[in-house]
Short mmCIF file of C-alpha atoms in Angstrom, two decimals:
data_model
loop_
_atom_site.label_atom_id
_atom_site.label_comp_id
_atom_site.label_asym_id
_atom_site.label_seq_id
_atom_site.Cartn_x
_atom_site.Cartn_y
_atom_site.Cartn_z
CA UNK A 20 -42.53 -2.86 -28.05
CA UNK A 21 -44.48 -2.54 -31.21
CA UNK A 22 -46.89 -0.02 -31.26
CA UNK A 23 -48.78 -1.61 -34.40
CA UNK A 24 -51.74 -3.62 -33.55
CA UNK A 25 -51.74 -7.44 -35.02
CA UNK A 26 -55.14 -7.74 -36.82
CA UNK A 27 -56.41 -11.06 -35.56
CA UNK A 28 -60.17 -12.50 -36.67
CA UNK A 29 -62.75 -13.83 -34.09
CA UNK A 30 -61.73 -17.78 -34.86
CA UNK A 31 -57.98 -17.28 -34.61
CA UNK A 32 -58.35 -15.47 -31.40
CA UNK A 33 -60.44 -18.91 -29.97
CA UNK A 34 -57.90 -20.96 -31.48
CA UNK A 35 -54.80 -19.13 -30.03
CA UNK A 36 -56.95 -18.93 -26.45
CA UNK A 37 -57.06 -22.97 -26.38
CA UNK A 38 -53.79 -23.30 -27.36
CA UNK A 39 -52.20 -21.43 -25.08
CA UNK A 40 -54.13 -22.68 -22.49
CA UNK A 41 -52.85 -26.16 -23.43
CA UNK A 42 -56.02 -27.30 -25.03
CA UNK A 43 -54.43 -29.26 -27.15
CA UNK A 44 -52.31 -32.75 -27.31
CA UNK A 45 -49.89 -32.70 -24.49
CA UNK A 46 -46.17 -33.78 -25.85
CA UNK A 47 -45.89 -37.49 -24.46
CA UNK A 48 -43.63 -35.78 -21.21
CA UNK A 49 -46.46 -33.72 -19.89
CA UNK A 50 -47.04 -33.64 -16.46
CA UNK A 51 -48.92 -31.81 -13.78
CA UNK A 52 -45.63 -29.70 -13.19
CA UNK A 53 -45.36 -28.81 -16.59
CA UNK A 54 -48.88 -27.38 -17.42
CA UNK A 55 -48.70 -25.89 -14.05
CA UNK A 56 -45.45 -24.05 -15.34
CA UNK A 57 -47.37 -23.20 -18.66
CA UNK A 58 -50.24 -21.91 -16.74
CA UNK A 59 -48.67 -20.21 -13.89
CA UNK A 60 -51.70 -20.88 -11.55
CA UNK A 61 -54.44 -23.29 -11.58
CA UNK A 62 -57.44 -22.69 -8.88
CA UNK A 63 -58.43 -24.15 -6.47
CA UNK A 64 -62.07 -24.98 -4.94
CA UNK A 65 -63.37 -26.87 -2.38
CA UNK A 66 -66.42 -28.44 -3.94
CA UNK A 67 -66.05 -31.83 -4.68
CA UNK A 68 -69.11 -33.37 -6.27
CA UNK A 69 -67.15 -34.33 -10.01
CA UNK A 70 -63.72 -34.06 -8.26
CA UNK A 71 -61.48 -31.15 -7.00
CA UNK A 72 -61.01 -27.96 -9.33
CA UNK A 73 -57.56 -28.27 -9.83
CA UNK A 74 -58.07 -32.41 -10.90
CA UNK A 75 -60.53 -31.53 -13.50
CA UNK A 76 -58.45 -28.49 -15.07
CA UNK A 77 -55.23 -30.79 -15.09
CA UNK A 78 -57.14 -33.67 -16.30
CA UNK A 79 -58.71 -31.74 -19.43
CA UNK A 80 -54.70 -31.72 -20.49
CA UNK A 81 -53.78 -34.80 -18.91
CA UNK A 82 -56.55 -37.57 -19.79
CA UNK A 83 -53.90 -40.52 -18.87
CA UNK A 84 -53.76 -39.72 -15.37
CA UNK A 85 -56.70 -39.64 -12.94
CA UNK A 86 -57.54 -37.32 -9.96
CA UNK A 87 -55.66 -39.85 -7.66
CA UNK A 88 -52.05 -39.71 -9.70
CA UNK A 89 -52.47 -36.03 -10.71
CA UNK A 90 -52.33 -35.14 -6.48
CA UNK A 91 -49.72 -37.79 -6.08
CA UNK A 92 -47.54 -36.22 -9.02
CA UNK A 93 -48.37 -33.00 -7.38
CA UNK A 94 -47.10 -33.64 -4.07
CA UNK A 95 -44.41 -36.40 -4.43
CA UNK A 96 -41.67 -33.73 -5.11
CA UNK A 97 -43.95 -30.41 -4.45
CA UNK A 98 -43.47 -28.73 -7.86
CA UNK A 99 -46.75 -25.90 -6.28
CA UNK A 100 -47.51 -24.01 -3.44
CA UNK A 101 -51.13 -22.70 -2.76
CA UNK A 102 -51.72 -19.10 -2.59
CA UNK A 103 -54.27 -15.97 -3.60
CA UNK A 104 -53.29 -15.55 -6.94
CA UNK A 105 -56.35 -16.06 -8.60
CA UNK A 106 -58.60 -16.93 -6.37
CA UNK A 107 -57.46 -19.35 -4.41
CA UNK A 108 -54.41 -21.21 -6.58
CA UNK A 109 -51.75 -24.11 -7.36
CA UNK A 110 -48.56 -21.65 -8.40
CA UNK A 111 -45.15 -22.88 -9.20
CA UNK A 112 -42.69 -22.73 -6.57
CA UNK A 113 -40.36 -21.09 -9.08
CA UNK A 114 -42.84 -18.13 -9.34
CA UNK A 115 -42.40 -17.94 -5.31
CA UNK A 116 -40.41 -14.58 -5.77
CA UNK A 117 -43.06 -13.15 -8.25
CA UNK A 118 -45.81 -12.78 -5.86
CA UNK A 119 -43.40 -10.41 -3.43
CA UNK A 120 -45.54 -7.48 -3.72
CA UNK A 121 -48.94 -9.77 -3.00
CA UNK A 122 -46.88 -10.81 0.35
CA UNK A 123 -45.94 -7.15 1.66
CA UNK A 124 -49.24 -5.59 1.05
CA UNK A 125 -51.05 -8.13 3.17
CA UNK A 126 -47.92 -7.47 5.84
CA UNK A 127 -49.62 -3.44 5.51
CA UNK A 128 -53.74 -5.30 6.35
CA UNK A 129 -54.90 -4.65 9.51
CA UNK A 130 -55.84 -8.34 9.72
CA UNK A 131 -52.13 -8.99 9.62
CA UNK A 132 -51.56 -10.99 13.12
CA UNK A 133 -49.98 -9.08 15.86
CA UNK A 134 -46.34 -10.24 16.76
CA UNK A 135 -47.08 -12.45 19.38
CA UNK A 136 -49.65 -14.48 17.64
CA UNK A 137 -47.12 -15.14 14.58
CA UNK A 138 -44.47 -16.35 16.93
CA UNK A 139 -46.64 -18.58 18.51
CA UNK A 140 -47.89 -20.67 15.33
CA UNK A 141 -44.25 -19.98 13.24
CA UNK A 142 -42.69 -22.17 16.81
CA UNK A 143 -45.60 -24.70 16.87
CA UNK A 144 -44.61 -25.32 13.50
CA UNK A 145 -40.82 -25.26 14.01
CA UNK A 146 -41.47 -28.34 17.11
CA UNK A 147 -44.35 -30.42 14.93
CA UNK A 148 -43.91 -29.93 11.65
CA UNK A 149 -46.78 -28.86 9.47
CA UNK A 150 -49.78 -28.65 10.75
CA UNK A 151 -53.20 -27.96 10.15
CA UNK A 152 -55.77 -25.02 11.20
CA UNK A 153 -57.50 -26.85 13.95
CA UNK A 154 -53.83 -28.05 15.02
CA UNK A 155 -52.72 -24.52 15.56
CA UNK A 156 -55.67 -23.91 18.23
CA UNK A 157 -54.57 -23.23 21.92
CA UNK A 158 -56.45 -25.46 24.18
CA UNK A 159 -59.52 -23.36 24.82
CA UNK A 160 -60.12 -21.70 21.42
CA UNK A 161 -63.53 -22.26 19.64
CA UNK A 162 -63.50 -24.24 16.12
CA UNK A 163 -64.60 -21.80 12.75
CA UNK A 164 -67.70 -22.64 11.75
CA UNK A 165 -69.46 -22.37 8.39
CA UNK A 166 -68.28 -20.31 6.31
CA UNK A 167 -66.58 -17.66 9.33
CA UNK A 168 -63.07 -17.91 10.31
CA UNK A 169 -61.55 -18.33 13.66
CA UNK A 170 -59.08 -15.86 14.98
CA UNK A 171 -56.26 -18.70 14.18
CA UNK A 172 -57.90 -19.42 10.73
CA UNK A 173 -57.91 -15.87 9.77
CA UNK A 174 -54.10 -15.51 11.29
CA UNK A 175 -52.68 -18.34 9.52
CA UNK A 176 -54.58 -17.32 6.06
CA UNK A 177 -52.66 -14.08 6.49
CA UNK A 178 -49.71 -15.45 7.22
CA UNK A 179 -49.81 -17.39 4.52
CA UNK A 180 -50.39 -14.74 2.24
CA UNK A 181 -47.87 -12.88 3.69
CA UNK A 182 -45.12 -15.44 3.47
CA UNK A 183 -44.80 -16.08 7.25
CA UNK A 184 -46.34 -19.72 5.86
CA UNK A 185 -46.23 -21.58 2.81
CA UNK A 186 -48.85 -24.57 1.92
CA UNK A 187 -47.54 -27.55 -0.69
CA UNK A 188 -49.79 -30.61 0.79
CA UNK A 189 -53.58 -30.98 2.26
CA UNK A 190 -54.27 -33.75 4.81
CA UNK A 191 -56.63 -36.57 3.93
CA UNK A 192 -59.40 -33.69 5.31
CA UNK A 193 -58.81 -31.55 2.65
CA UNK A 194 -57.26 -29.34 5.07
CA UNK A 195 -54.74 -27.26 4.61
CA UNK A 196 -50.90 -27.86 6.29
CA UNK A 197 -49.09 -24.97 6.92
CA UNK A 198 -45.41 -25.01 7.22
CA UNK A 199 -42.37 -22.86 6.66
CA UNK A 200 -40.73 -21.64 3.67
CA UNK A 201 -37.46 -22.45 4.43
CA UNK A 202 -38.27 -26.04 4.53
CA UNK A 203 -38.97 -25.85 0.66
CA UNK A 204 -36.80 -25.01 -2.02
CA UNK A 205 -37.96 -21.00 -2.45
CA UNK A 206 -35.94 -17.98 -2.70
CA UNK A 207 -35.80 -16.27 0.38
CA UNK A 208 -36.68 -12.82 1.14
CA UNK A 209 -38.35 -10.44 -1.45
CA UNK A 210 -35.94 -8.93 -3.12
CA UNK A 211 -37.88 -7.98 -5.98
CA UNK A 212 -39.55 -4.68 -6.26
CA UNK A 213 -43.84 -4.09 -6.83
CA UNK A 214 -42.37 -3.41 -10.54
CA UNK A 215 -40.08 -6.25 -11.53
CA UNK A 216 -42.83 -8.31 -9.85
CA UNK A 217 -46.11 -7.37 -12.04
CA UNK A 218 -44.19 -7.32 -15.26
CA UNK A 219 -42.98 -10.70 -14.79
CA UNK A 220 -46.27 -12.02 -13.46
CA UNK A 221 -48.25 -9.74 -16.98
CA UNK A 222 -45.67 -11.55 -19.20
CA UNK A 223 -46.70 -14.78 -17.51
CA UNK A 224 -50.43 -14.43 -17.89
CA UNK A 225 -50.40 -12.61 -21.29
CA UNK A 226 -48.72 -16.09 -22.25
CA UNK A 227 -51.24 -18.54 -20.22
CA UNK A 228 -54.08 -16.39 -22.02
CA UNK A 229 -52.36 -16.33 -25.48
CA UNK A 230 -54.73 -13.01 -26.46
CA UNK A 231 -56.73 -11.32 -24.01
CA UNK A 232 -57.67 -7.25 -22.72
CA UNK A 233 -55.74 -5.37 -20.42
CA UNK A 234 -59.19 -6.55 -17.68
CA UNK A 235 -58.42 -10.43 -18.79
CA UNK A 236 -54.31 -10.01 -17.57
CA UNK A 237 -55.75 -8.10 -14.67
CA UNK A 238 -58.05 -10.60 -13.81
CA UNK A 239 -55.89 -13.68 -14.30
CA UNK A 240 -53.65 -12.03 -11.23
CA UNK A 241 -56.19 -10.31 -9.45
CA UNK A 242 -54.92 -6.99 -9.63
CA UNK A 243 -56.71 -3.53 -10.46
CA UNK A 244 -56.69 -2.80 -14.33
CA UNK A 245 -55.27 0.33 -13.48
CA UNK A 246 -52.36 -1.69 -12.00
CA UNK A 247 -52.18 -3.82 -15.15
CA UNK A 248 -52.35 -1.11 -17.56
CA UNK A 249 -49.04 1.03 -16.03
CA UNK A 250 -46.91 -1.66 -16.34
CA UNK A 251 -48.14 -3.64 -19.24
CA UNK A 252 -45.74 -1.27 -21.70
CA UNK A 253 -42.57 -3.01 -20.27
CA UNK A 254 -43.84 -6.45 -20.97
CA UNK A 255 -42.84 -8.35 -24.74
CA UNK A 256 -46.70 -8.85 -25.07
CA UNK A 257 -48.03 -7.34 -28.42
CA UNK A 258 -51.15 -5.12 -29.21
CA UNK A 259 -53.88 -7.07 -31.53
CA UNK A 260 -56.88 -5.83 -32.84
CA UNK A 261 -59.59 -8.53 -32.92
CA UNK A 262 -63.41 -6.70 -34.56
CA UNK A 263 -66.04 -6.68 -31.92
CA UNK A 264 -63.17 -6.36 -29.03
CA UNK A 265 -63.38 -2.64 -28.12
CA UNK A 266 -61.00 -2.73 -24.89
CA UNK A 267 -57.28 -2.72 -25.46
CA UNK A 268 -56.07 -5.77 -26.49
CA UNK A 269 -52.58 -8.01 -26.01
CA UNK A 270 -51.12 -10.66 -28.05
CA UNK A 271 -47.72 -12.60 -26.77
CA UNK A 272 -45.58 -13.09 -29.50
CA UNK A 273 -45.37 -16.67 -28.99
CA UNK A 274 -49.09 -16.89 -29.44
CA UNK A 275 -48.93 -15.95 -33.27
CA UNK A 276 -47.70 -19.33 -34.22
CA UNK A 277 -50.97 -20.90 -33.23
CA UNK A 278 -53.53 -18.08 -34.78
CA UNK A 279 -54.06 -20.54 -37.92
CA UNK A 280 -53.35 -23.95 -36.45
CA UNK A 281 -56.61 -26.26 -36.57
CA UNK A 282 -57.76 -26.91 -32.95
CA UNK A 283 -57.46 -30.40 -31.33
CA UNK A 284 -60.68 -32.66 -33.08
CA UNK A 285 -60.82 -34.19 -29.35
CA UNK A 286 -64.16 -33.04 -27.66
CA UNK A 287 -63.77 -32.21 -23.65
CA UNK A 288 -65.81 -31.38 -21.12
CA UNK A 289 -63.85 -28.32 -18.49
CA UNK A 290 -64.38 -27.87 -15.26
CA UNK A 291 -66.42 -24.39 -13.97
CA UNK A 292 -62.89 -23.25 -12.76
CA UNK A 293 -60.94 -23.94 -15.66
CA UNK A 294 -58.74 -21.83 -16.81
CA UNK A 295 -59.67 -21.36 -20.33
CA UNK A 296 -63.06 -20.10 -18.99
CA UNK A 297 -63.05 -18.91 -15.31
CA UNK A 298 -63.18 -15.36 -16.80
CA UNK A 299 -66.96 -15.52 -17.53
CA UNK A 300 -66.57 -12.05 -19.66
CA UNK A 301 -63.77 -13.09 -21.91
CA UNK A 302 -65.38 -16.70 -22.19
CA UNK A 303 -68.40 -14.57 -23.55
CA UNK A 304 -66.45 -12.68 -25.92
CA UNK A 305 -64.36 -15.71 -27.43
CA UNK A 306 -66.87 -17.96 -27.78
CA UNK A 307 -70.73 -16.20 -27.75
CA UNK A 308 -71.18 -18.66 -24.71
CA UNK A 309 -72.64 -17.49 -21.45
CA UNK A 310 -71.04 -19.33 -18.79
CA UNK A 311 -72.11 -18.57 -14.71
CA UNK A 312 -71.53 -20.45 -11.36
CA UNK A 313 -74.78 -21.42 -9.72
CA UNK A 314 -73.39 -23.92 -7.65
CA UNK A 315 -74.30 -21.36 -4.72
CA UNK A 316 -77.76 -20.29 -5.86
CA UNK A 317 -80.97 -21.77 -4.52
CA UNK A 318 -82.16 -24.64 -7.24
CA UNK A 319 -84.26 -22.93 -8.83
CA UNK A 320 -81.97 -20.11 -9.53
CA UNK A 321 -79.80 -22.76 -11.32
CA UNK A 322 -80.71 -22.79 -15.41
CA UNK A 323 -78.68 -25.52 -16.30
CA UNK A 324 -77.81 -27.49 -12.98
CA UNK A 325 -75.29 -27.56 -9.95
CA UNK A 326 -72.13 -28.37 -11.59
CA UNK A 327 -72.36 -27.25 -14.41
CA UNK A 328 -69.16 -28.37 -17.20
CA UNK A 329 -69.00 -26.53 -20.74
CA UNK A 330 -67.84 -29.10 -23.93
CA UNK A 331 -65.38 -28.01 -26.03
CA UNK A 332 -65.16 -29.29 -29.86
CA UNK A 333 -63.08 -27.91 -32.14
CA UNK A 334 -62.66 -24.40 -31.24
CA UNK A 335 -66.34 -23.92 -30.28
CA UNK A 336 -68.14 -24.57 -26.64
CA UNK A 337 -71.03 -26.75 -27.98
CA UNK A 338 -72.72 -28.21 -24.98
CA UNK A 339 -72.87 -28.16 -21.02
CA UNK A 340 -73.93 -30.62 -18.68
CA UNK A 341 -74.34 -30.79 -15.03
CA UNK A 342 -71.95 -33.62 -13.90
CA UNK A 343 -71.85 -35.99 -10.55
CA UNK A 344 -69.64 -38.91 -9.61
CA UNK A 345 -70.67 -41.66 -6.49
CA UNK A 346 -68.16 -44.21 -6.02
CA UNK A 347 -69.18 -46.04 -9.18
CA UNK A 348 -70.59 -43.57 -11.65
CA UNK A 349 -70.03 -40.38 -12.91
CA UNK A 350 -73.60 -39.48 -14.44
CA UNK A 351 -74.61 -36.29 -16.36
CA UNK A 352 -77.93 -35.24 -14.54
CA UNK A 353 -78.80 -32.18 -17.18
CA UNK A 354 -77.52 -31.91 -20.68
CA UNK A 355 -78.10 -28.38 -22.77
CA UNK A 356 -77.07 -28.64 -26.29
CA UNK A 357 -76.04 -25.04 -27.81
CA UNK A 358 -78.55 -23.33 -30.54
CA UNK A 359 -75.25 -23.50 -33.14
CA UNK A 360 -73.67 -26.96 -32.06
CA UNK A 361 -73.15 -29.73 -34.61
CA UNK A 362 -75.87 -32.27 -35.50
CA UNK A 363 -73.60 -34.98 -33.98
CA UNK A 364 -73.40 -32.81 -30.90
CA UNK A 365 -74.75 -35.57 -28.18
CA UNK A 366 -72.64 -38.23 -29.66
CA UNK A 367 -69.70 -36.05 -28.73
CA UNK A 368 -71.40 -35.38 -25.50
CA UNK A 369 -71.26 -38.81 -24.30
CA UNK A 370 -68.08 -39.65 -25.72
CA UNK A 371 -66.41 -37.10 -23.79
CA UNK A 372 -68.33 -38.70 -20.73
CA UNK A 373 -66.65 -41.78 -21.23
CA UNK A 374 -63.57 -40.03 -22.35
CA UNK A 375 -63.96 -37.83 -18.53
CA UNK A 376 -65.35 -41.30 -16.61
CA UNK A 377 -61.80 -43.24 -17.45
CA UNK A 378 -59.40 -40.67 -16.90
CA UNK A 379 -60.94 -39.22 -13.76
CA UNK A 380 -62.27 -42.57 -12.42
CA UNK A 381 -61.64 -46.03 -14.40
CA UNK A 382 -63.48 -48.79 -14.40
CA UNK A 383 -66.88 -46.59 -13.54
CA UNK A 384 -69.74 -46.12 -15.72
CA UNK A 385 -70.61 -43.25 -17.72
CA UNK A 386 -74.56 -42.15 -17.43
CA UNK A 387 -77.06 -39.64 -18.53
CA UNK A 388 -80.15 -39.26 -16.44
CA UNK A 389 -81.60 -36.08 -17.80
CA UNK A 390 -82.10 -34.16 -21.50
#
């Protein structure tokens, strides 16, 4: 690997983030599978008030498909299986093998289900099929409530992390259905060691990010930084130097191609969990812009709304506005226009609301009910 850093300015580093986040126009075959494969992991949420997480990150790349076709694309052939990679997560079933050292440390957790326990959901599963949570329940076993798990909620989250159970479809609930690897086209076994594993999944994320600290590829995986930095010297990624970034930096090689290329004129607004900003420290450092989830913070703890969506023009975040849908209507109940944003800045606000309003939901309206 090269020791030199790459000197990269403030602009080109926002311009090779987007673009390697596939912020830009998707080739005419794009398809959920394939920015899924670019992205390596796409999270998941269960608020639903604009639509799911995962729709609104795959629709900022895909505006010809809405949130109905984008889980129908998903799940036809099951190109992604759910699991804690960041967060919560869609991951390619390709990268099953990857996450081998994520599955045998939560085989070491004490919360790992005793023998007995395992046998008894892996053989439920083996007579029904897959099932969900509350299918998994003996007879006499009280329901999770709230935000607590169950005993059998907490097993089968386990055992899904640990590999006992894999998850490529939700009911019509929004429920998870467990079922078993074998019945989907993963490798068995994990023959890879903790090593091979991180390297691959640091190459993978140092290309998702495009330019980012050794914190940002630590964060995009959810591992410790220490973790990140021993094995970031066997990846292909590059060091950069970009002024005002004082932690080390990483460049993937493949990201130099788009340092100078003029960002996509299209304005979008991103979901909260959006890849290209779910780090809320790096999405402070590319872009000056201060972006927090209040969704769980008493009103009046919440400066600019609920659901709160960042617009990107250019390669600048320019607005935000706190976004709804009903059945008919997607409306934009806050708008906050940023201090350095164009003059045409709530023109582009509301054409990306129409823009979001027919590819998430066609034939509703498009409305602004606050400033």
């Amino acid at each position: 690997m090269n020791g030199e850093r790459a000197p990269v300015s403030p602009v080109q580093a926002r311009r090779i983030a987007i673009a390697a986040s596939g912020l830009h126009p998707s080739p005419p075959a794009a398809t959920p599978a394939t920015v899924l494969k670019r992205l390596r992991l796409i999270q998941i949420d269960s608020t639903n008030v604009l639509a799911r997480a995962h729709q609104l990150t795959l629709a900022a790349r895909l505006p010809d498909l809405t949130a109905t076709e984008i889980d129908a694309a998903l799940q036809a052939q099951p190109a992604a299986f759910e699991y804690p990679a960041h967060a919560h997560a869609l991951v390619p079933l390709a990268d099953w093998p990857l996450w081998a050292f994520r599955r045998r440390a939560s085989r070491r957790r004490p919360e790992y289900p005793p023998p007995a326990e395992r046998d008894r959901i892996l053989n439920l599963i083996r007579e029904h099929g897959p099932l969900a949570s509350r299918d998994l329940r003996p007879p006499a076993a009280a329901a999770s409530t709230g935000w607590s798990w169950g005993p059998v909620k907490r097993a089968t989250e386990f055992m899904l992390w640990a590999g006992d159970l894999i998850c490529t479809a939700r009911n019509h609930r929004w429920e998870r259905l467990y079922d078993l690897p074998e019945q989907h086209p993963v490798q068995a076994g994990d023959a890879l060691s903790d090593e091979e594993c991180l390297t691959a999944l640091l190459t993978h994320a140092g290309r998702a990010l495009g330019i980012a600290t050794t914190s940002d590829l630590a964060d995009y995986l959810r591992i410790p930084v220490r973790t990140a930095t021993a094995h970031l010297a066997r990846t292909p990624l590059l060091h950069a130097a970009v002024p005002g970034w004082k932690a080390p930096t990483w460049i993937h090689p493949d990201a130099l191609e788009d340092a100078d290329n003029p960002p996509d004129a299209t304005s979008r607004f991103l979901g909260p969990f959006d890849n290209l900003i779910f780090n809320r420290p790096r999405t402070q450092r590319l872009f000056g812009f201060t972006h927090t989830l209040d969704t769980y913070k008493p009103a009046a703890q919440r400066p600019h709304g609920y659901y709160v969506c960042p617009l990107l023009h250019n390669d600048r975040l320019i607005a935000r506005a706190d976004l709804t849908r009903t059945d008919h209507t997607i409306t934009a109940l806050r708008t906050t226009i940023e201090p350095d944003a164009p003059p045409h800045a709530r023109q582009l606000t509301s054409e990306a609301l129409d823009r979001l309003t027919r590819s998430l939901q066609p034939g509703t309206a498009a409305t602004f009910d606050g400033a």
